[in-house]
């Protein structure tokens, strides 16, 4: 008998991720923006028991999950997560692109037919999913089960709208009034419980008057700091570990707080505010309380801003993770107190990683001057084909050419694109350049060209796709680190499934992030999002 029991336990551990007979009544997706796959292991020794460690120890963790495309920026990757499709299918190539018909600028969320509720921005802020092409998991769930309750919460409206899609309850933070807002395309008015929190300025309770380290200095792995370690901190550390203290670099502050929103966005307080609001949404919408299948999406945008501003090697980034670990533990305690763990599936992942800091071990060599690139390419085309406004803009790793100028001069667009791509390769920092014509007319089955083609959407992408060299980022004021490349530090992200009766497992095979949406759809017993291309993860969903 003992042998049979031991054999059964061994088989369960080998199978890994065997799920309970009943599908979850609540799925919670937590997206930690700019989190690299190896961040979990790097900082695990300083995590507590109830946050990241609880999910990784009790759940199914995929250690080789990645995005198989070049476009690893937040809106593009969130669209991949929510639709299960590559950018070449879901059509989100960035927050802005050019309309080739009239050369007008198109913004991803801009919609003049709607208004943002309780939004105080002077420019109006009419945002909706009007330019999203492929249906998301949220939309698909509501199509199959209109009675299901869904909610999506983020600081950034782009994150909230793209991760959600159409329908359901969607909330983001007003960047001026620092209040929670939504769009008239989702609801005629904000729920009263949200209005009450806004009136009481509830989100401002999480502001940090001064960001100081959570743990004793000697427990930190990173050596670089920007704001949170004062000269007094360094002097104290020097008394106990002079060699380590000398390695700290006094980096001038890269940010200037302009208000309450910045005080949330550039500190761990932003993640705290989002998770606290998500707890309120969970309770107010009675999610997971009955036999209906509900979905809660959470995107933690502050982690991205912190990574961009301070760099992934900074004490600030490390401290952000430790504070987020505590916030996550509190959120999970609340979640499982509201809904039994066997009825909840928690998914932890990220939209992308982030590059090494551009000022780490180099002399400002890793910054690509976009404006200079536009001017020089325009000058080259003018010298070659005659004076004209040849270049419209550079956006989303793409160079947009003026098609009207090309046609007015009676020239061949494909030739101009190819010439511009060849010329772009001469720029310092450019690793690859492909013309739109090449990506339309050829199939690239492997290598860098496949990843660039996976990120190419003909109606919206530019005429020349550009990939920078490893470690290089676009030059922007106050930015040390960024995403958007095809390299491992951007494409490899964590992927953990916990709860709903899943047995602990660690899976080392390659997994594309297009698999998440179809896996959750199968688990919920609904059809996959219409454009989904990924393969269902067999460790999570078994026949």
Short mmCIF file of C-alpha atoms in Angstrom, two decimals:
data_model
loop_
_atom_site.label_atom_id
_atom_site.label_comp_id
_atom_site.label_asym_id
_atom_site.label_seq_id
_atom_site.Cartn_x
_atom_site.Cartn_y
_atom_site.Cartn_z
CA UNK A 1 0.00 0.00 0.00
CA UNK A 2 2.77 2.44 0.93
CA UNK A 3 4.50 1.65 -2.34
CA UNK A 4 1.33 2.49 -4.31
CA UNK A 5 0.89 5.78 -2.48
CA UNK A 6 4.52 6.71 -3.06
CA UNK A 7 4.20 5.79 -6.73
CA UNK A 8 1.07 7.94 -7.07
CA UNK A 9 2.80 10.93 -5.49
CA UNK A 10 5.78 10.46 -7.79
CA UNK A 11 3.57 10.37 -10.87
CA UNK A 12 1.80 13.56 -9.77
CA UNK A 13 5.10 15.35 -9.28
CA UNK A 14 6.35 14.20 -12.67
CA UNK A 15 3.17 15.27 -14.40
CA UNK A 16 3.36 18.66 -12.78
CA UNK A 17 0.48 21.09 -12.93
CA UNK A 18 -2.31 18.53 -12.85
CA UNK A 19 -5.39 20.64 -12.29
CA UNK A 20 -8.50 20.12 -10.22
CA UNK A 21 -11.58 18.71 -11.91
CA UNK A 22 -13.44 22.02 -11.64
CA UNK A 23 -12.30 25.02 -13.71
CA UNK A 24 -11.50 28.18 -11.75
CA UNK A 25 -14.25 30.59 -10.91
CA UNK A 26 -11.79 33.48 -10.90
CA UNK A 27 -8.65 34.09 -12.95
CA UNK A 28 -6.30 36.85 -11.77
CA UNK A 29 -3.60 37.96 -14.21
CA UNK A 30 -0.81 40.03 -12.64
CA UNK A 31 1.56 41.71 -15.11
CA UNK A 32 4.69 43.17 -13.49
CA UNK A 33 5.91 45.51 -16.18
CA UNK A 34 9.61 45.25 -17.18
CA UNK A 35 10.26 42.17 -15.05
CA UNK A 36 12.98 39.95 -16.45
CA UNK A 37 12.67 36.18 -16.15
CA UNK A 38 15.71 35.88 -13.90
CA UNK A 39 14.63 38.64 -11.50
CA UNK A 40 12.65 36.09 -9.50
CA UNK A 41 15.72 33.96 -8.82
CA UNK A 42 18.07 36.89 -8.31
CA UNK A 43 16.04 38.50 -5.55
CA UNK A 44 14.38 35.37 -4.13
CA UNK A 45 16.66 35.18 -1.03
CA UNK A 46 15.19 38.47 0.22
CA UNK A 47 11.55 37.72 -0.64
CA UNK A 48 9.13 36.76 2.11
CA UNK A 49 7.02 33.61 2.18
CA UNK A 50 3.69 35.02 1.05
CA UNK A 51 4.39 36.89 -2.21
CA UNK A 52 6.55 35.87 -5.16
CA UNK A 53 7.91 32.89 -3.25
CA UNK A 54 4.41 31.58 -2.54
CA UNK A 55 3.49 31.65 -6.23
CA UNK A 56 6.72 30.04 -7.43
CA UNK A 57 6.82 27.40 -4.69
CA UNK A 58 3.17 26.40 -4.97
CA UNK A 59 2.61 26.92 -8.69
CA UNK A 60 3.73 25.82 -12.13
CA UNK A 61 6.67 27.94 -13.28
CA UNK A 62 7.87 28.11 -16.87
CA UNK A 63 11.53 29.14 -16.89
CA UNK A 64 11.95 29.54 -20.67
CA UNK A 65 8.97 31.71 -21.60
CA UNK A 66 9.53 34.50 -24.09
CA UNK A 67 8.09 36.81 -26.74
CA UNK A 68 9.15 35.75 -30.23
CA UNK A 69 9.12 39.19 -31.85
CA UNK A 70 11.11 42.37 -31.90
CA UNK A 71 8.34 44.66 -30.69
CA UNK A 72 8.65 44.18 -26.95
CA UNK A 73 7.15 47.47 -25.80
CA UNK A 74 4.27 47.63 -23.33
CA UNK A 75 1.26 48.13 -25.64
CA UNK A 76 2.54 45.59 -28.16
CA UNK A 77 3.33 42.89 -25.62
CA UNK A 78 0.13 43.42 -23.65
CA UNK A 79 -1.80 42.96 -26.88
CA UNK A 80 0.08 39.69 -27.42
CA UNK A 81 -0.80 38.55 -23.89
CA UNK A 82 -4.47 39.46 -24.21
CA UNK A 83 -5.09 38.14 -27.75
CA UNK A 84 -2.68 35.21 -28.00
CA UNK A 85 -1.45 36.61 -31.34
CA UNK A 86 1.76 38.09 -32.70
CA UNK A 87 1.87 41.82 -33.53
CA UNK A 88 1.77 40.82 -37.19
CA UNK A 89 -1.77 39.59 -36.47
CA UNK A 90 -3.14 41.71 -33.61
CA UNK A 91 -2.02 44.97 -35.23
CA UNK A 92 -0.75 46.89 -32.19
CA UNK A 93 2.65 48.27 -33.26
CA UNK A 94 2.94 51.06 -30.68
CA UNK A 95 1.04 53.98 -29.23
CA UNK A 96 1.37 56.00 -32.45
CA UNK A 97 1.81 55.37 -36.17
CA UNK A 98 1.17 57.11 -39.49
CA UNK A 99 -1.81 56.74 -41.80
CA UNK A 100 -0.33 56.17 -45.26
CA UNK A 101 -3.36 57.67 -47.01
CA UNK A 102 -3.14 61.22 -45.68
CA UNK A 103 0.09 61.09 -43.63
CA UNK A 104 -1.88 61.85 -40.48
CA UNK A 105 -0.80 60.66 -37.05
CA UNK A 106 -2.90 57.87 -35.55
CA UNK A 107 -2.87 57.33 -31.79
CA UNK A 108 -3.72 53.93 -30.42
CA UNK A 109 -6.40 54.99 -27.93
CA UNK A 110 -7.54 58.34 -29.29
CA UNK A 111 -11.29 58.39 -29.93
CA UNK A 112 -13.20 61.64 -30.35
CA UNK A 113 -16.55 59.88 -29.96
CA UNK A 114 -15.99 59.07 -26.28
CA UNK A 115 -15.00 60.91 -23.15
CA UNK A 116 -13.04 59.88 -20.09
CA UNK A 117 -15.09 59.92 -16.91
CA UNK A 118 -13.67 61.96 -14.03
CA UNK A 119 -10.59 62.70 -16.10
CA UNK A 120 -9.18 66.19 -15.65
CA UNK A 121 -6.58 66.43 -18.39
CA UNK A 122 -6.84 69.66 -20.33
CA UNK A 123 -6.69 67.88 -23.68
CA UNK A 124 -9.82 65.86 -22.94
CA UNK A 125 -8.42 62.34 -23.00
CA UNK A 126 -11.07 60.54 -25.09
CA UNK A 127 -9.71 56.99 -25.00
CA UNK A 128 -11.15 53.69 -26.18
CA UNK A 129 -10.09 50.38 -27.79
CA UNK A 130 -11.26 51.71 -31.17
CA UNK A 131 -7.96 50.83 -32.90
CA UNK A 132 -7.61 47.33 -31.49
CA UNK A 133 -7.99 44.71 -34.21
CA UNK A 134 -7.96 41.29 -32.54
CA UNK A 135 -10.37 40.27 -29.76
CA UNK A 136 -8.91 39.79 -26.29
CA UNK A 137 -9.48 37.09 -23.68
CA UNK A 138 -11.79 39.46 -21.80
CA UNK A 139 -13.91 40.09 -24.89
CA UNK A 140 -14.06 36.38 -25.65
CA UNK A 141 -15.14 35.52 -22.11
CA UNK A 142 -17.91 38.12 -22.21
CA UNK A 143 -19.05 36.88 -25.63
CA UNK A 144 -19.36 33.31 -24.36
CA UNK A 145 -20.60 34.21 -20.88
CA UNK A 146 -22.12 37.69 -20.71
CA UNK A 147 -22.95 37.17 -17.05
CA UNK A 148 -19.24 36.94 -16.12
CA UNK A 149 -17.69 39.88 -14.32
CA UNK A 150 -14.39 41.29 -15.55
CA UNK A 151 -12.18 44.13 -14.35
CA UNK A 152 -8.84 45.53 -15.52
CA UNK A 153 -6.75 47.92 -13.40
CA UNK A 154 -3.55 49.83 -14.25
CA UNK A 155 -1.94 53.20 -13.67
CA UNK A 156 -1.52 53.79 -17.41
CA UNK A 157 -4.66 53.96 -19.60
CA UNK A 158 -2.78 52.29 -22.47
CA UNK A 159 -2.00 49.30 -20.27
CA UNK A 160 -5.56 49.07 -18.99
CA UNK A 161 -7.32 49.37 -22.36
CA UNK A 162 -4.97 47.10 -24.35
CA UNK A 163 -4.90 44.37 -21.71
CA UNK A 164 -8.69 44.46 -21.48
CA UNK A 165 -10.04 45.23 -24.93
CA UNK A 166 -13.75 45.93 -25.28
CA UNK A 167 -16.37 45.48 -22.57
CA UNK A 168 -16.11 44.89 -18.86
CA UNK A 169 -14.89 47.27 -16.18
CA UNK A 170 -11.66 49.15 -16.93
CA UNK A 171 -9.91 51.63 -14.65
CA UNK A 172 -6.74 53.70 -14.81
CA UNK A 173 -5.39 56.70 -12.95
CA UNK A 174 -5.92 60.28 -14.03
CA UNK A 175 -2.44 61.76 -14.35
CA UNK A 176 -3.55 65.24 -13.24
CA UNK A 177 -6.10 64.72 -10.50
CA UNK A 178 -4.51 61.43 -9.40
CA UNK A 179 -7.95 59.83 -9.33
CA UNK A 180 -9.34 56.64 -10.82
CA UNK A 181 -11.02 57.08 -14.19
CA UNK A 182 -12.58 55.14 -17.04
CA UNK A 183 -14.10 55.84 -20.46
CA UNK A 184 -17.69 56.34 -21.52
CA UNK A 185 -17.18 53.41 -23.91
CA UNK A 186 -17.09 51.14 -20.85
CA UNK A 187 -19.67 52.73 -18.58
CA UNK A 188 -22.01 55.77 -18.49
CA UNK A 189 -20.59 56.77 -15.10
CA UNK A 190 -18.04 55.66 -12.55
CA UNK A 191 -19.38 53.32 -9.87
CA UNK A 192 -20.20 55.14 -6.65
CA UNK A 193 -17.55 53.24 -4.70
CA UNK A 194 -14.90 54.56 -7.12
CA UNK A 195 -16.27 58.11 -6.91
CA UNK A 196 -16.13 57.89 -3.13
CA UNK A 197 -12.47 56.84 -3.21
CA UNK A 198 -11.75 59.74 -5.56
CA UNK A 199 -13.50 62.25 -3.33
CA UNK A 200 -11.47 61.06 -0.38
CA UNK A 201 -8.20 61.20 -2.40
CA UNK A 202 -7.66 57.62 -1.32
CA UNK A 203 -4.81 56.90 -3.73
CA UNK A 204 -2.68 59.65 -2.19
CA UNK A 205 -2.47 57.69 1.05
CA UNK A 206 0.21 55.56 -0.59
CA UNK A 207 2.59 58.38 -1.48
CA UNK A 208 6.11 58.04 -0.12
CA UNK A 209 7.38 61.23 1.48
CA UNK A 210 10.91 59.90 1.10
CA UNK A 211 11.88 56.67 -0.55
CA UNK A 212 14.25 54.84 1.78
CA UNK A 213 15.41 51.25 1.61
CA UNK A 214 13.12 48.64 3.15
CA UNK A 215 15.87 46.24 4.26
CA UNK A 216 19.24 46.77 5.92
CA UNK A 217 21.79 48.02 3.42
CA UNK A 218 24.03 44.96 3.67
CA UNK A 219 21.27 42.71 2.31
CA UNK A 220 21.06 44.47 -1.05
CA UNK A 221 22.67 42.84 -4.07
CA UNK A 222 22.83 45.94 -6.29
CA UNK A 223 25.43 48.65 -5.83
CA UNK A 224 24.14 51.57 -7.87
CA UNK A 225 21.73 54.08 -6.43
CA UNK A 226 20.10 57.29 -7.54
CA UNK A 227 17.79 58.76 -4.92
CA UNK A 228 16.97 56.44 -2.06
CA UNK A 229 20.44 56.18 -0.49
CA UNK A 230 21.55 59.42 1.09
CA UNK A 231 25.15 60.33 1.85
CA UNK A 232 24.39 59.39 5.46
CA UNK A 233 23.35 55.93 4.30
CA UNK A 234 26.66 55.53 2.51
CA UNK A 235 28.64 56.74 5.52
CA UNK A 236 26.88 54.21 7.74
CA UNK A 237 27.52 51.43 5.26
CA UNK A 238 31.19 52.40 5.01
CA UNK A 239 31.59 51.69 8.72
CA UNK A 240 30.55 48.08 8.25
CA UNK A 241 31.67 47.35 4.69
CA UNK A 242 33.97 50.01 3.28
CA UNK A 243 34.75 48.13 0.06
CA UNK A 244 31.08 47.71 -0.79
CA UNK A 245 30.24 51.28 0.17
CA UNK A 246 32.92 52.60 -2.16
CA UNK A 247 31.26 50.78 -5.06
CA UNK A 248 28.07 52.79 -4.69
CA UNK A 249 27.83 55.54 -7.28
CA UNK A 250 26.20 58.83 -6.44
CA UNK A 251 23.97 59.28 -9.48
CA UNK A 252 22.12 62.61 -9.78
CA UNK A 253 18.35 62.37 -9.68
CA UNK A 254 16.92 61.80 -13.13
CA UNK A 255 13.39 62.88 -12.28
CA UNK A 256 11.71 65.98 -11.03
CA UNK A 257 8.44 65.18 -9.30
CA UNK A 258 5.77 67.37 -10.83
CA UNK A 259 2.86 66.26 -8.68
CA UNK A 260 1.09 63.45 -6.91
CA UNK A 261 0.91 61.25 -10.00
CA UNK A 262 4.69 61.31 -10.43
CA UNK A 263 5.05 60.49 -6.73
CA UNK A 264 3.18 57.26 -7.47
CA UNK A 265 4.55 56.51 -10.92
CA UNK A 266 8.24 56.80 -10.01
CA UNK A 267 8.09 54.94 -6.69
CA UNK A 268 6.79 51.58 -5.40
CA UNK A 269 3.75 53.46 -4.13
CA UNK A 270 2.24 53.19 -7.63
CA UNK A 271 2.20 49.39 -7.42
CA UNK A 272 0.72 49.57 -3.94
CA UNK A 273 -2.10 51.86 -5.11
CA UNK A 274 -2.98 49.58 -8.04
CA UNK A 275 -3.07 46.40 -5.94
CA UNK A 276 -5.17 48.12 -3.28
CA UNK A 277 -7.63 49.30 -5.91
CA UNK A 278 -7.70 45.79 -7.39
CA UNK A 279 -8.67 44.45 -3.96
CA UNK A 280 -11.53 46.91 -3.82
CA UNK A 281 -12.70 45.93 -7.33
CA UNK A 282 -12.54 42.26 -6.37
CA UNK A 283 -14.82 42.87 -3.41
CA UNK A 284 -17.17 45.41 -5.00
CA UNK A 285 -17.84 43.26 -8.07
CA UNK A 286 -18.18 40.08 -5.94
CA UNK A 287 -15.73 38.31 -8.20
CA UNK A 288 -15.35 34.55 -7.82
CA UNK A 289 -18.23 34.29 -5.38
CA UNK A 290 -20.58 32.09 -7.45
CA UNK A 291 -20.53 29.68 -10.37
CA UNK A 292 -19.88 32.39 -12.92
CA UNK A 293 -16.35 32.63 -14.29
CA UNK A 294 -14.74 36.01 -13.59
CA UNK A 295 -11.51 37.64 -14.75
CA UNK A 296 -9.35 40.26 -13.03
CA UNK A 297 -6.42 41.82 -14.93
CA UNK A 298 -3.79 43.87 -13.09
CA UNK A 299 -0.90 45.70 -14.75
CA UNK A 300 1.78 47.20 -12.48
CA UNK A 301 3.17 50.09 -14.53
CA UNK A 302 5.27 51.73 -11.81
CA UNK A 303 7.82 48.93 -12.02
CA UNK A 304 8.45 49.87 -15.67
CA UNK A 305 8.94 53.55 -14.87
CA UNK A 306 11.34 52.69 -12.07
CA UNK A 307 13.36 50.40 -14.32
CA UNK A 308 13.52 53.03 -17.07
CA UNK A 309 14.52 55.82 -14.72
CA UNK A 310 16.93 54.13 -12.31
CA UNK A 311 18.02 51.05 -14.30
CA UNK A 312 17.66 47.35 -13.46
CA UNK A 313 21.03 47.32 -11.65
CA UNK A 314 19.94 50.01 -9.18
CA UNK A 315 19.11 49.70 -5.51
CA UNK A 316 15.83 51.42 -6.38
CA UNK A 317 14.82 48.60 -8.73
CA UNK A 318 15.79 46.00 -6.14
CA UNK A 319 13.95 47.79 -3.35
CA UNK A 320 10.88 48.10 -5.57
CA UNK A 321 10.77 44.30 -5.86
CA UNK A 322 11.02 43.82 -2.09
CA UNK A 323 8.20 46.28 -1.47
CA UNK A 324 6.13 44.74 -4.26
CA UNK A 325 6.71 41.31 -2.70
CA UNK A 326 5.08 42.54 0.51
CA UNK A 327 2.21 44.16 -1.37
CA UNK A 328 1.70 40.99 -3.38
CA UNK A 329 1.63 38.88 -0.21
CA UNK A 330 -1.06 41.14 1.24
CA UNK A 331 -3.04 40.99 -1.99
CA UNK A 332 -2.88 37.18 -2.09
CA UNK A 333 -3.99 36.94 1.56
CA UNK A 334 -6.98 39.11 0.75
CA UNK A 335 -7.73 37.23 -2.47
CA UNK A 336 -7.75 33.79 -0.87
CA UNK A 337 -9.79 35.08 2.06
CA UNK A 338 -12.45 36.20 -0.41
CA UNK A 339 -12.32 33.17 -2.71
CA UNK A 340 -10.99 29.69 -1.82
CA UNK A 341 -7.60 28.98 -3.39
CA UNK A 342 -8.90 25.94 -5.26
CA UNK A 343 -11.36 28.18 -7.12
CA UNK A 344 -8.77 30.81 -8.10
CA UNK A 345 -6.02 30.70 -10.71
CA UNK A 346 -3.32 33.36 -10.34
CA UNK A 347 -1.05 34.07 -13.31
CA UNK A 348 2.15 36.06 -12.81
CA UNK A 349 3.99 37.35 -15.87
CA UNK A 350 5.40 40.48 -17.51
CA UNK A 351 4.98 42.47 -20.70
CA UNK A 352 8.76 42.52 -21.34
CA UNK A 353 12.11 42.78 -19.62
CA UNK A 354 14.42 45.75 -19.92
CA UNK A 355 17.88 46.61 -21.25
CA UNK A 356 21.03 47.07 -19.19
CA UNK A 357 21.47 50.68 -18.11
CA UNK A 358 22.98 52.67 -20.94
CA UNK A 359 25.47 54.30 -18.55
CA UNK A 360 26.69 51.00 -17.13
CA UNK A 361 30.31 50.34 -18.03
CA UNK A 362 30.26 52.50 -21.14
CA UNK A 363 30.54 56.15 -22.14
CA UNK A 364 27.03 57.03 -23.25
CA UNK A 365 27.64 54.76 -26.26
CA UNK A 366 24.35 52.91 -26.10
CA UNK A 367 21.93 55.73 -26.98
CA UNK A 368 20.45 56.03 -30.45
CA UNK A 369 19.60 59.60 -31.49
CA UNK A 370 16.25 59.26 -33.27
CA UNK A 371 16.00 62.87 -34.41
CA UNK A 372 19.48 62.79 -35.91
CA UNK A 373 18.62 59.54 -37.69
CA UNK A 374 15.50 61.12 -39.25
CA UNK A 375 17.39 64.18 -40.47
CA UNK A 376 20.31 62.26 -41.97
CA UNK A 377 18.10 59.71 -43.75
CA UNK A 378 16.00 62.57 -45.16
CA UNK A 379 19.18 64.26 -46.36
CA UNK A 380 20.39 61.05 -48.01
CA UNK A 381 17.11 60.55 -49.88
CA UNK A 382 17.07 64.22 -50.90
CA UNK A 383 20.57 63.91 -52.34
CA UNK A 384 19.64 60.73 -54.14
CA UNK A 385 16.17 61.55 -55.44
CA UNK A 386 15.77 65.30 -55.12
CA UNK A 387 14.78 67.66 -52.32
CA UNK A 388 11.67 66.73 -50.39
CA UNK A 389 10.14 65.77 -47.08
CA UNK A 390 10.99 62.10 -47.39
CA UNK A 391 10.84 61.11 -43.73
CA UNK A 392 7.68 61.57 -41.68
CA UNK A 393 8.79 60.11 -38.35
CA UNK A 394 10.57 57.35 -36.51
CA UNK A 395 8.28 55.46 -34.13
CA UNK A 396 7.99 51.93 -32.81
CA UNK A 397 11.41 50.87 -34.17
CA UNK A 398 10.26 51.91 -37.63
CA UNK A 399 11.05 54.68 -40.09
CA UNK A 400 7.95 56.09 -41.81
CA UNK A 401 8.50 57.56 -45.29
CA UNK A 402 6.31 60.10 -47.07
CA UNK A 403 4.50 58.02 -49.69
CA UNK A 404 2.97 61.12 -51.24
CA UNK A 405 6.43 62.49 -52.03
CA UNK A 406 7.46 59.17 -53.55
CA UNK A 407 4.39 58.99 -55.80
CA UNK A 408 4.51 62.66 -56.78
CA UNK A 409 8.03 62.13 -58.11
CA UNK A 410 6.96 59.00 -59.95
CA UNK A 411 9.36 56.77 -58.04
CA UNK A 412 9.14 53.15 -57.00
CA UNK A 413 8.27 52.84 -53.29
CA UNK A 414 9.97 49.45 -52.90
CA UNK A 415 13.22 50.87 -54.26
CA UNK A 416 13.11 53.82 -51.84
CA UNK A 417 12.40 51.51 -48.90
CA UNK A 418 15.29 49.22 -49.79
CA UNK A 419 17.69 52.13 -50.27
CA UNK A 420 16.69 53.59 -46.91
CA UNK A 421 17.14 50.20 -45.22
CA UNK A 422 20.61 49.74 -46.70
CA UNK A 423 21.59 53.27 -45.69
CA UNK A 424 20.24 52.76 -42.15
CA UNK A 425 22.66 49.89 -41.65
CA UNK A 426 25.54 52.38 -41.78
CA UNK A 427 24.40 54.09 -38.57
CA UNK A 428 26.26 53.46 -35.35
CA UNK A 429 24.05 51.38 -33.09
CA UNK A 430 21.93 49.81 -35.85
CA UNK A 431 22.20 46.04 -35.97
CA UNK A 432 19.52 45.15 -38.55
CA UNK A 433 17.21 46.99 -40.94
CA UNK A 434 14.53 45.44 -43.14
CA UNK A 435 12.26 47.15 -45.65
CA UNK A 436 8.50 46.75 -45.51
CA UNK A 437 8.61 45.33 -49.03
CA UNK A 438 11.00 42.57 -47.94
CA UNK A 439 8.72 41.63 -45.05
CA UNK A 440 5.61 41.69 -47.23
CA UNK A 441 7.02 39.56 -50.02
CA UNK A 442 9.30 37.12 -48.19
CA UNK A 443 8.91 34.55 -45.46
CA UNK A 444 11.61 34.44 -42.81
CA UNK A 445 11.50 31.18 -40.89
CA UNK A 446 14.26 31.82 -38.38
CA UNK A 447 16.72 34.30 -36.92
CA UNK A 448 16.42 38.04 -36.47
CA UNK A 449 14.34 38.49 -39.63
CA UNK A 450 11.60 36.20 -38.31
CA UNK A 451 11.33 38.21 -35.10
CA UNK A 452 11.16 41.45 -37.05
CA UNK A 453 8.54 39.99 -39.38
CA UNK A 454 6.49 38.76 -36.40
CA UNK A 455 6.33 42.40 -35.26
CA UNK A 456 5.35 43.78 -38.66
CA UNK A 457 1.72 44.74 -39.41
CA UNK A 458 1.51 46.05 -43.01
CA UNK A 459 -1.26 48.59 -42.49
CA UNK A 460 0.49 50.29 -39.58
CA UNK A 461 4.19 49.47 -39.44
CA UNK A 462 6.78 51.76 -40.98
CA UNK A 463 8.67 51.44 -44.25
CA UNK A 464 11.93 50.37 -42.61
CA UNK A 465 12.09 48.27 -39.44
CA UNK A 466 15.20 48.88 -37.35
CA UNK A 467 16.76 46.75 -34.65
CA UNK A 468 19.48 48.30 -32.50
CA UNK A 469 22.59 46.55 -31.28
CA UNK A 470 22.52 44.72 -27.93
CA UNK A 471 22.36 47.17 -25.03
CA UNK A 472 21.43 50.15 -27.21
CA UNK A 473 18.26 52.15 -26.55
CA UNK A 474 16.66 55.23 -28.05
CA UNK A 475 17.94 58.44 -26.52
CA UNK A 476 15.33 60.03 -24.25
CA UNK A 477 15.80 62.45 -21.39
CA UNK A 478 15.84 60.77 -18.00
CA UNK A 479 15.82 57.22 -19.40
CA UNK A 480 18.58 54.76 -18.49
CA UNK A 481 16.92 51.52 -19.60
CA UNK A 482 14.17 50.58 -22.05
CA UNK A 483 12.54 47.68 -23.87
CA UNK A 484 11.71 47.10 -27.52
CA UNK A 485 14.41 44.76 -28.80
CA UNK A 486 14.60 41.08 -29.76
CA UNK A 487 17.30 40.32 -27.20
CA UNK A 488 16.86 38.02 -24.23
CA UNK A 489 16.86 40.78 -21.62
CA UNK A 490 13.69 42.12 -23.30
CA UNK A 491 12.00 38.96 -24.56
CA UNK A 492 12.43 36.52 -21.64
CA UNK A 493 9.80 37.03 -18.93
CA UNK A 494 8.46 35.07 -15.94
CA UNK A 495 5.36 32.91 -16.33
CA UNK A 496 3.82 31.29 -13.25
CA UNK A 497 0.41 29.64 -12.73
CA UNK A 498 -0.70 29.06 -9.13
CA UNK A 499 -3.88 27.90 -7.41
CA UNK A 500 -6.86 25.96 -8.77
CA UNK A 501 -5.42 22.67 -7.58
CA UNK A 502 -2.23 22.87 -9.63
CA UNK A 503 0.65 20.81 -8.29
CA UNK A 504 4.03 22.56 -8.00
CA UNK A 505 6.24 22.12 -11.05
CA UNK A 506 9.15 23.79 -12.81
CA UNK A 507 8.99 23.50 -16.62
CA UNK A 508 12.17 24.19 -18.60
CA UNK A 509 10.90 23.88 -22.19
CA UNK A 510 10.53 26.86 -24.53
CA UNK A 511 7.15 28.60 -24.32
CA UNK A 512 5.92 31.51 -26.43
CA UNK A 513 3.79 34.11 -24.69
CA UNK A 514 1.09 33.72 -27.33
CA UNK A 515 0.19 30.55 -25.41
CA UNK A 516 -1.22 32.36 -22.38
CA UNK A 517 -4.57 33.55 -23.77
CA UNK A 518 -5.56 30.26 -25.48
CA UNK A 519 -4.50 28.30 -22.37
CA UNK A 520 -6.73 30.40 -20.12
CA UNK A 521 -9.58 30.20 -22.61
CA UNK A 522 -9.36 26.41 -22.70
CA UNK A 523 -9.18 26.30 -18.92
CA UNK A 524 -12.31 28.43 -18.66
CA UNK A 525 -14.17 26.24 -21.11
CA UNK A 526 -14.63 28.94 -23.75
CA UNK A 527 -13.36 29.33 -27.30
CA UNK A 528 -9.92 30.79 -27.89
CA UNK A 529 -9.68 34.48 -28.85
CA UNK A 530 -10.34 34.57 -32.60
CA UNK A 531 -6.82 35.58 -33.66
CA UNK A 532 -4.94 33.41 -31.12
CA UNK A 533 -1.91 31.62 -32.56
CA UNK A 534 -0.32 30.09 -29.48
CA UNK A 535 -0.32 26.47 -28.33
CA UNK A 536 -2.27 25.53 -25.22
CA UNK A 537 0.06 24.64 -22.33
CA UNK A 538 -0.55 20.99 -21.58
CA UNK A 539 0.77 21.23 -18.00
CA UNK A 540 -2.04 23.65 -17.16
CA UNK A 541 -4.87 22.19 -19.23
CA UNK A 542 -5.15 18.42 -19.38
CA UNK A 543 -7.83 16.37 -21.17
#
